[in-house]
PDB file of C-alpha atoms in Angstrom:
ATOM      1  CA  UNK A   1      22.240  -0.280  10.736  1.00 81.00           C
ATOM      2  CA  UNK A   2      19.739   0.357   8.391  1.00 87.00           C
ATOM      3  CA  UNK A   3      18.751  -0.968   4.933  1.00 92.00           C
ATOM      4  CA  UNK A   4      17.228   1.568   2.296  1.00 94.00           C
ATOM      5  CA  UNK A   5      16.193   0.848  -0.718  1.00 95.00           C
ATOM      6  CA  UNK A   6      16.731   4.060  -3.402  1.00 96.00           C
ATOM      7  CA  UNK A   7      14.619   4.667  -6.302  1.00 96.00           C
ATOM      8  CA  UNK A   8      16.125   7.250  -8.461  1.00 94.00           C
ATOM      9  CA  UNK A   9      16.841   7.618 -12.492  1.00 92.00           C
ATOM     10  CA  UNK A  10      19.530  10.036 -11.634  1.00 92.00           C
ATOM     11  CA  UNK A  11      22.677   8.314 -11.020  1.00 94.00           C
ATOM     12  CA  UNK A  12      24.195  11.081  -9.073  1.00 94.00           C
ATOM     13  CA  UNK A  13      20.954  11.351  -6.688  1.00 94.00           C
ATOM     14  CA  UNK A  14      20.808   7.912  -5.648  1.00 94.00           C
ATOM     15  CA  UNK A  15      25.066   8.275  -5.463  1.00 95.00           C
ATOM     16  CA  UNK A  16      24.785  10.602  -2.818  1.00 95.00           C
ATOM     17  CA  UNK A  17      22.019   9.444  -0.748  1.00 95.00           C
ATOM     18  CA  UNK A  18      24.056   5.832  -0.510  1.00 94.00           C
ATOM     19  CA  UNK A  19      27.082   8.382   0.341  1.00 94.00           C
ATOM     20  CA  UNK A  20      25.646   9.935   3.269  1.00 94.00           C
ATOM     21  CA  UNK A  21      23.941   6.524   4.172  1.00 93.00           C
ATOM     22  CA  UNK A  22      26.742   4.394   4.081  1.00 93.00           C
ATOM     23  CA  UNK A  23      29.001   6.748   5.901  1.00 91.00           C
ATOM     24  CA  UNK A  24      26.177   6.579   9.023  1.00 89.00           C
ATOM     25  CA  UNK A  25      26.836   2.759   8.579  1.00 90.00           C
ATOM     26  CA  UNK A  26      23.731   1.867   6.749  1.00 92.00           C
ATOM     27  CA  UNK A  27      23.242  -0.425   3.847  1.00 92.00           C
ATOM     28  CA  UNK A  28      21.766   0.787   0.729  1.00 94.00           C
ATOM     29  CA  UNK A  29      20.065  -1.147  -2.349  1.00 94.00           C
ATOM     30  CA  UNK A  30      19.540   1.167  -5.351  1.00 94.00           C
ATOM     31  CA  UNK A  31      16.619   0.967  -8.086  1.00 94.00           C
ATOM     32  CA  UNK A  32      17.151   3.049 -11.605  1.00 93.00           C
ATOM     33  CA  UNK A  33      13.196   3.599 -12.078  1.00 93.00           C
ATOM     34  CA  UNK A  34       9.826   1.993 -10.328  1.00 92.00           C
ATOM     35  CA  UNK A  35       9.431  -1.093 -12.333  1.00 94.00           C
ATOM     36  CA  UNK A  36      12.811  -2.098 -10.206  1.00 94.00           C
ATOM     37  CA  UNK A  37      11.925  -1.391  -7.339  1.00 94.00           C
ATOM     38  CA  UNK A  38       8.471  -2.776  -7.816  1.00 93.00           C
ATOM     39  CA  UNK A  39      10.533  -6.243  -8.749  1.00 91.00           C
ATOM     40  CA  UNK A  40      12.962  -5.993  -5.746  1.00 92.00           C
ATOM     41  CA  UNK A  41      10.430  -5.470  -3.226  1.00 89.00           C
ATOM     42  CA  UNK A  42       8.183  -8.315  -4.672  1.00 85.00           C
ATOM     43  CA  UNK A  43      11.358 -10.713  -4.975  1.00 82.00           C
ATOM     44  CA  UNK A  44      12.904  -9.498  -1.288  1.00 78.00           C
ATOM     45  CA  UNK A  45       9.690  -8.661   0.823  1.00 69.00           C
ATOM     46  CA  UNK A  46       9.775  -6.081   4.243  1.00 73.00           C
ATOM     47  CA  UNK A  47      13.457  -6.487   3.874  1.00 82.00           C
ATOM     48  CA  UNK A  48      14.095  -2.739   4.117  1.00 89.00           C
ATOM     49  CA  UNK A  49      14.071  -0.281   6.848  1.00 89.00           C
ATOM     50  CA  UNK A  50      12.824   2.645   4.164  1.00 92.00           C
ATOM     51  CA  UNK A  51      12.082   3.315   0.863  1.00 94.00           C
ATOM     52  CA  UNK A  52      13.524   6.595  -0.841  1.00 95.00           C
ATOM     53  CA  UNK A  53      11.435   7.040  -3.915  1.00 94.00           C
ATOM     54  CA  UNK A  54      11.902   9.775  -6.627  1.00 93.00           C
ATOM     55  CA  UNK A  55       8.329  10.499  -8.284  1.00 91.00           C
ATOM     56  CA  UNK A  56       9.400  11.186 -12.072  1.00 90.00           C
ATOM     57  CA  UNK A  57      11.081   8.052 -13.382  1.00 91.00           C
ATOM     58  CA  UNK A  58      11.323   6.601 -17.197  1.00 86.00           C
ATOM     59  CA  UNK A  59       8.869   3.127 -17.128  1.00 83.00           C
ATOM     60  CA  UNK A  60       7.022   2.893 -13.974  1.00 91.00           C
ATOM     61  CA  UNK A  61       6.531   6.770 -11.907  1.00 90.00           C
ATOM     62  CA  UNK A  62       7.295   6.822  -8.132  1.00 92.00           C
ATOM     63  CA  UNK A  63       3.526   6.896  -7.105  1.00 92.00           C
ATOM     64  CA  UNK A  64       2.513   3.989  -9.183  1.00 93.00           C
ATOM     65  CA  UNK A  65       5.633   2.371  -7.353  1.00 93.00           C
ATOM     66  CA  UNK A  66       4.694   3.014  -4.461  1.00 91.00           C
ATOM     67  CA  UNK A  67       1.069   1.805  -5.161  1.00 90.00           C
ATOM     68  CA  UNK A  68       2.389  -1.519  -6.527  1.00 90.00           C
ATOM     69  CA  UNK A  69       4.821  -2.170  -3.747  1.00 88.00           C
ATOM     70  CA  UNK A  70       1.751  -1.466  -1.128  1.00 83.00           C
ATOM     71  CA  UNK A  71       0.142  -4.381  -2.309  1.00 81.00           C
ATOM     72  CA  UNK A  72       2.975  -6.711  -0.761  1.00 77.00           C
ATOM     73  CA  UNK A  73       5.470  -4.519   1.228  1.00 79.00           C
ATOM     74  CA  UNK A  74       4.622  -2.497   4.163  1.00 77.00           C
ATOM     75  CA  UNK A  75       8.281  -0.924   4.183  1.00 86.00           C
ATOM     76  CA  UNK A  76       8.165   3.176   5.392  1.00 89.00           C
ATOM     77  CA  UNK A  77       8.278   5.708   1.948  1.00 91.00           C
ATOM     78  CA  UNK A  78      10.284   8.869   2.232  1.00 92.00           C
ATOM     79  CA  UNK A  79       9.119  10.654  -1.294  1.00 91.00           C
ATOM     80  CA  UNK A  80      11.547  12.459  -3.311  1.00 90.00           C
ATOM     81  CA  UNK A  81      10.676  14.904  -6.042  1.00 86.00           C
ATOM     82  CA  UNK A  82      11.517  18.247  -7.894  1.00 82.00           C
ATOM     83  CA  UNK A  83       7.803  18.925  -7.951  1.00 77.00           C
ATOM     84  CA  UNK A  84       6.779  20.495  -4.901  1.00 72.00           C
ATOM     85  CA  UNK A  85       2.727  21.535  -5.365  1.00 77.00           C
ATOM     86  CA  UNK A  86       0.583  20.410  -2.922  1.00 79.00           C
ATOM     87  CA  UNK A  87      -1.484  18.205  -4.893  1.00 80.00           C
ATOM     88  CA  UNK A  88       1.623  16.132  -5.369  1.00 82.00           C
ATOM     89  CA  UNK A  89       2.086  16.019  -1.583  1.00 83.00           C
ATOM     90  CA  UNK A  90      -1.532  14.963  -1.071  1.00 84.00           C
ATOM     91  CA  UNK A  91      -1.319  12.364  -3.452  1.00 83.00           C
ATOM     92  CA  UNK A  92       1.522  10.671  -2.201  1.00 84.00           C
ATOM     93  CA  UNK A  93       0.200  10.799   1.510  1.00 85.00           C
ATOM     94  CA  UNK A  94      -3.106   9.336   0.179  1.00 81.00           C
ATOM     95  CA  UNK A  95      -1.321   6.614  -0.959  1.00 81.00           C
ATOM     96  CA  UNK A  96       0.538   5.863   2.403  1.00 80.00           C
ATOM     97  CA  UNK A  97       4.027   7.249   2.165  1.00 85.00           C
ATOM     98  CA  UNK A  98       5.629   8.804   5.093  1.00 84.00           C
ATOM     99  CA  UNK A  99       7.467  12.026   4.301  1.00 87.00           C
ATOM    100  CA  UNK A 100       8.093  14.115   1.337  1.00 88.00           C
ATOM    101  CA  UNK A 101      11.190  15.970   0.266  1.00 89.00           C
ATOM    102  CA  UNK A 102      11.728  18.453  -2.238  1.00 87.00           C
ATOM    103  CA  UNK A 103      14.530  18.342  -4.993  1.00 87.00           C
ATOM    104  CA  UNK A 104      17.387  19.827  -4.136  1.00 89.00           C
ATOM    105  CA  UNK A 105      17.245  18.737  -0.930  1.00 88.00           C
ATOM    106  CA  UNK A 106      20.117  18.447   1.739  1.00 90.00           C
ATOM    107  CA  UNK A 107      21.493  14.949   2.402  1.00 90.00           C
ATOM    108  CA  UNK A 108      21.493  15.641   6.227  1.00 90.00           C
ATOM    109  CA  UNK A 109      18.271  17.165   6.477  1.00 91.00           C
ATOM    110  CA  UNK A 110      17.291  13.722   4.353  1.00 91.00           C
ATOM    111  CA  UNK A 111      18.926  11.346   7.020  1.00 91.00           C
ATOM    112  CA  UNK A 112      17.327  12.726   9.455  1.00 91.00           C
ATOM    113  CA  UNK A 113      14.119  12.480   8.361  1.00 88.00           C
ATOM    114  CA  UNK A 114      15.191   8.848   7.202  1.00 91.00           C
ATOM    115  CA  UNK A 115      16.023   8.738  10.750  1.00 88.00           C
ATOM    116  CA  UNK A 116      13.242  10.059  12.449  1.00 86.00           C
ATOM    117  CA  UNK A 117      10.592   7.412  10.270  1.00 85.00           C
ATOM    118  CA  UNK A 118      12.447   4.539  11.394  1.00 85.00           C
ATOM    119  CA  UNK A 119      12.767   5.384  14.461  1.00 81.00           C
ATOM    120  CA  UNK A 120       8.745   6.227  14.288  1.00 76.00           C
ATOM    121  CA  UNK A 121       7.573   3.015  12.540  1.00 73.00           C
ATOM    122  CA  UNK A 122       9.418   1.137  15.276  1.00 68.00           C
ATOM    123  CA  UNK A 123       7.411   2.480  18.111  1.00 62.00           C
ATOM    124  CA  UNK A 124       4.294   1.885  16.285  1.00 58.00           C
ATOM    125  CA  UNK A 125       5.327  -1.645  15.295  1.00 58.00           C
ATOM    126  CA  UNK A 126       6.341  -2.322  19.320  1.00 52.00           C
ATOM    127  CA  UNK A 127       3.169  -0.848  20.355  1.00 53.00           C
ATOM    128  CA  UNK A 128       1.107  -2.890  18.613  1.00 49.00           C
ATOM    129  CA  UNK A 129       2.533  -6.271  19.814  1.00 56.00           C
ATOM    130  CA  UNK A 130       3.126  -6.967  23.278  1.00 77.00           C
ATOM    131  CA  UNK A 131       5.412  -9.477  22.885  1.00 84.00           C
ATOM    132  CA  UNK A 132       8.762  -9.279  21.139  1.00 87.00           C
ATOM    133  CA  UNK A 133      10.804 -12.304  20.098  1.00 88.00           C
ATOM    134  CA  UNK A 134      14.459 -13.108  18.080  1.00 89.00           C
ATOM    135  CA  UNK A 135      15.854 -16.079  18.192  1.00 88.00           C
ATOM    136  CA  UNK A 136      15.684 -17.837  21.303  1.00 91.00           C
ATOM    137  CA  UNK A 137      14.821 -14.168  23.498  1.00 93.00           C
ATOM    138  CA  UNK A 138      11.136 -13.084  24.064  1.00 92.00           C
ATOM    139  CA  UNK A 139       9.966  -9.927  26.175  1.00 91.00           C
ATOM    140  CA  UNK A 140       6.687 -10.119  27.387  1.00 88.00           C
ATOM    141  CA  UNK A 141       5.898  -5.973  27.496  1.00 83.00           C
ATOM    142  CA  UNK A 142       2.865  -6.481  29.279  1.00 80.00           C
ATOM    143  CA  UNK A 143       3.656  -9.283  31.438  1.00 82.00           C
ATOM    144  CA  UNK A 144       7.291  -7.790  32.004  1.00 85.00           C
ATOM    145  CA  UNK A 145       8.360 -11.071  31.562  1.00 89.00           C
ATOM    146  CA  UNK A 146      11.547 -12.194  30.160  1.00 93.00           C
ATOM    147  CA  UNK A 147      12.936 -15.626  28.630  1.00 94.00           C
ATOM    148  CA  UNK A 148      16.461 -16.612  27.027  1.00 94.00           C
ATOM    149  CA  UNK A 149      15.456 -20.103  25.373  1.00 92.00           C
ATOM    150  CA  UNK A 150      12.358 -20.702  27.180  1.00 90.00           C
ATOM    151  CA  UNK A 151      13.628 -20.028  30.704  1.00 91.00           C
ATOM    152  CA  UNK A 152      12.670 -17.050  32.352  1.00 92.00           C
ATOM    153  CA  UNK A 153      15.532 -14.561  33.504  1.00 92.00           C
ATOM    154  CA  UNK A 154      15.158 -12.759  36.891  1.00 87.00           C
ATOM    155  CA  UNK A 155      15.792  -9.182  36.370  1.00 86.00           C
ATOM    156  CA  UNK A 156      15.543  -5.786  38.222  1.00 83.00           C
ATOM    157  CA  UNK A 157      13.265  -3.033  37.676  1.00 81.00           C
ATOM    158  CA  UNK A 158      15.695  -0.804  35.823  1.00 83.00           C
ATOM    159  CA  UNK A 159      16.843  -4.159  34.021  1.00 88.00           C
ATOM    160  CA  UNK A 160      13.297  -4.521  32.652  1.00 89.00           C
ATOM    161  CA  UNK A 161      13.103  -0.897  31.923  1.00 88.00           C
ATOM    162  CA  UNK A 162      16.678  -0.468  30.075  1.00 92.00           C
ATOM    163  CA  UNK A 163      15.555  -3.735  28.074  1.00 94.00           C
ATOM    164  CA  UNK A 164      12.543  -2.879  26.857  1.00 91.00           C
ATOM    165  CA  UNK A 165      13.524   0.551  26.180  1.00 91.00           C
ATOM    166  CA  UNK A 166      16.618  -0.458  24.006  1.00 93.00           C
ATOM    167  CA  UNK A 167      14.209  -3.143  22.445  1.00 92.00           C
ATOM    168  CA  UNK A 168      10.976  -0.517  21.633  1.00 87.00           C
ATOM    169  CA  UNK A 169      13.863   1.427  20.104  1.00 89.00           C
ATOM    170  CA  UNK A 170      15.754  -1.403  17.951  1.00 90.00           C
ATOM    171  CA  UNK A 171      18.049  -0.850  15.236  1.00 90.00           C
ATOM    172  CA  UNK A 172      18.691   2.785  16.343  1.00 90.00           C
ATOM    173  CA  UNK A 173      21.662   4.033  18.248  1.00 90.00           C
ATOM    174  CA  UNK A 174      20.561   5.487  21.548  1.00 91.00           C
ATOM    175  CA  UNK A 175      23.157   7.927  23.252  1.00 90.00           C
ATOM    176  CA  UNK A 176      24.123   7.385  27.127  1.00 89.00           C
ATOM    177  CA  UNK A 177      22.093  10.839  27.640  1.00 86.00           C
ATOM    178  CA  UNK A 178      18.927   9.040  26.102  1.00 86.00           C
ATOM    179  CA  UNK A 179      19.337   6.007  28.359  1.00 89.00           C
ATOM    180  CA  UNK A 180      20.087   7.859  31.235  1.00 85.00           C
ATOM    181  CA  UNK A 181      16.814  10.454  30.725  1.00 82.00           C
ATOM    182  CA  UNK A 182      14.724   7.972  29.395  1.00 82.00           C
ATOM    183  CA  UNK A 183      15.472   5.007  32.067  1.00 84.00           C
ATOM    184  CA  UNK A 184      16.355   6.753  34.714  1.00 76.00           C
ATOM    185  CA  UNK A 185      14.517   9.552  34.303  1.00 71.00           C
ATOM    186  CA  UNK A 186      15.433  13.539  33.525  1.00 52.00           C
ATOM    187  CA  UNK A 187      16.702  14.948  36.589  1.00 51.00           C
ATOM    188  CA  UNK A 188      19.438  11.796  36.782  1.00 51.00           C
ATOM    189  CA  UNK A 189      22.621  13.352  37.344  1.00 52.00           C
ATOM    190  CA  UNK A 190      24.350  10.394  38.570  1.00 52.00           C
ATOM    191  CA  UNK A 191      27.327   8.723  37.943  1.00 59.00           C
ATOM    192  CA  UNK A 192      26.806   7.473  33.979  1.00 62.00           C
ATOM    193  CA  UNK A 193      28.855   4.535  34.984  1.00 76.00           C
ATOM    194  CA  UNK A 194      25.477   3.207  36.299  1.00 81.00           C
ATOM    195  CA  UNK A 195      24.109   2.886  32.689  1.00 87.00           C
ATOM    196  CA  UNK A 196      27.667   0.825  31.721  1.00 89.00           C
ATOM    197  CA  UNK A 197      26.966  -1.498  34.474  1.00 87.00           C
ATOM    198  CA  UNK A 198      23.351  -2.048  34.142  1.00 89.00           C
ATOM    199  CA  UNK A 199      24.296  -3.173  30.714  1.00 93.00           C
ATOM    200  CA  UNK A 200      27.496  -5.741  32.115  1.00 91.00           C
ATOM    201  CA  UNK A 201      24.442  -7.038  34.175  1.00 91.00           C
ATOM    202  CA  UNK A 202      21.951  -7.260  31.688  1.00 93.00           C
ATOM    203  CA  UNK A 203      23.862  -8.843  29.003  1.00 94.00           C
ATOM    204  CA  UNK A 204      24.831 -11.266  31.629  1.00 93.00           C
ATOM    205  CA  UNK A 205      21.301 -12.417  32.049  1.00 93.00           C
ATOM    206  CA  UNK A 206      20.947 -12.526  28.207  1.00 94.00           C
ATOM    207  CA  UNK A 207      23.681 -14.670  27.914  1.00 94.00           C
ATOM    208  CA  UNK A 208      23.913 -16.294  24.372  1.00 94.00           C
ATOM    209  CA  UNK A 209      21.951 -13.326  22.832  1.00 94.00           C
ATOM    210  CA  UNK A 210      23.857 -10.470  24.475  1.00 94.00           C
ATOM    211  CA  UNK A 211      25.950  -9.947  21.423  1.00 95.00           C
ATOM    212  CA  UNK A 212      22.520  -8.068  20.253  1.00 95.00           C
ATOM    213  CA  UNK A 213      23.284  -5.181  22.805  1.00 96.00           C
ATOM    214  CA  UNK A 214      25.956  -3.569  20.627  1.00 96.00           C
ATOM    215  CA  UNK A 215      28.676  -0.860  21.825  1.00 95.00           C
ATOM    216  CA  UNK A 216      28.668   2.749  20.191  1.00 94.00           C
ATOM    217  CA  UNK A 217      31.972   3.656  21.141  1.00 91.00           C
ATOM    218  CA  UNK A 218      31.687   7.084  22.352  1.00 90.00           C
ATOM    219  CA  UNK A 219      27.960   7.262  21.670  1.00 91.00           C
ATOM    220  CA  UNK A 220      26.212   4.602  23.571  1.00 93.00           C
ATOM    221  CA  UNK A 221      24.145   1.241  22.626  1.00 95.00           C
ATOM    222  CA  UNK A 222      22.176  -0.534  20.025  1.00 95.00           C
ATOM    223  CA  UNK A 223      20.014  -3.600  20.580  1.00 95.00           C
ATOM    224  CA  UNK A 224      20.208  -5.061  17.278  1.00 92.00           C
ATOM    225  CA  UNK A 225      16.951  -7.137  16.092  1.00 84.00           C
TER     226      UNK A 225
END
């Protein structure tokens, strides 16, 4: 699940984005104009997944928004206007944001693209730490190393390799078919119950925390962080 934050002066914008959002199962927080959203972000902090922004707005515009919340908030920016010149564009990718969509615009097209940051900003936020840590579980990337409440768990290879896969890739629901390619590699054509009990094994070993690796029924798993 994520949590978006959208900045819109059009009520029936920002009423169909939360729609669409809410029906993939993600939370939304809405903001009539920039000044708002300036205040929530200040107030809340890197609280949300991604930002939807419109650019014109009544008291504070989406790129001064976006330029205040910078200063405090380093929370993904998907850009939403009816103005679609270049310079616009170029602007708001000088000033950091991470996509830019064009009014009128097609909610799925949009949640993908919400989608597809996320999932983006994740993998550079995993990359650049090499160890990751929630409550009492750490994983040690480089060491392959991992502890439940300062004991270290003895896993197998492809328990290591499903775990840090799920974990690179938190938050986001991964389908049996990207487990099984990605873990296992592409030319698996195995029995998928492997995946289902690599999982019974692994959440074993994670004991308390294994409530984090969530079932998708008829999708696959989540490790929620």
């Amino acid at each position: 699940m994520y949590h978006i934050l959208v900045v819109d002066d059009e009520e029936m914008i920002r009423a169909l984005i939360r729609k669409y959002a809410e029906f993939e199962g993600h939370k939304v927080t809405e903001a009539q104009d920039g000044m708002e959203a300036v205040q929530i972000c200040r107030q809340q902090g890197n609280v949300f997944d991604i930002i939807i922004m419109d650019v014109m707005m009544p008291e504070l515009d989406g790129f001064s928004a976006v330029r205040e919340i910078r200063k405090t908030c380093s929370t993904p920016v998907l850009m939403l206007s009816a103005r679609g010149e270049e310079y616009d564009k170029i602007h708001g990718f000088e000033l950091g944001i991470d996509d830019y969509v064009v009014k009128p615009f097609s909610p799925k097209e949009l949640m993908l693209r919400v989608h597809a940051i996320i999932k983006r900003s994740a993998s550079h936020e995993t990359a650049s730490k090499d160890i990751f840590s929630v409550e009492g579980l750490t994983v040690d990337f480089t060491g392959r190393i991992v502890t439940v409440d300062g004991e270290k768990v003895d896993l197998s290879p492809k328990e290591y390799d499903l775990l840090f896969y799920m974990v690179k890739n938190k938050n986001i629901a991964l389908t049996r078919e990207m487990l099984l390619s990605n873990v296992w590699g592409y030319d698996f054509y195995g029995d998928d119950r492997t995946l289902d009990t690599h999982i019974k094994l692994l959440r074993k070993s994670l004991g308390p925390y294994s409530k984090r690796i969530v079932t998708l029924r008829g999708v696959g798993y989540r490790f929620e962080a």
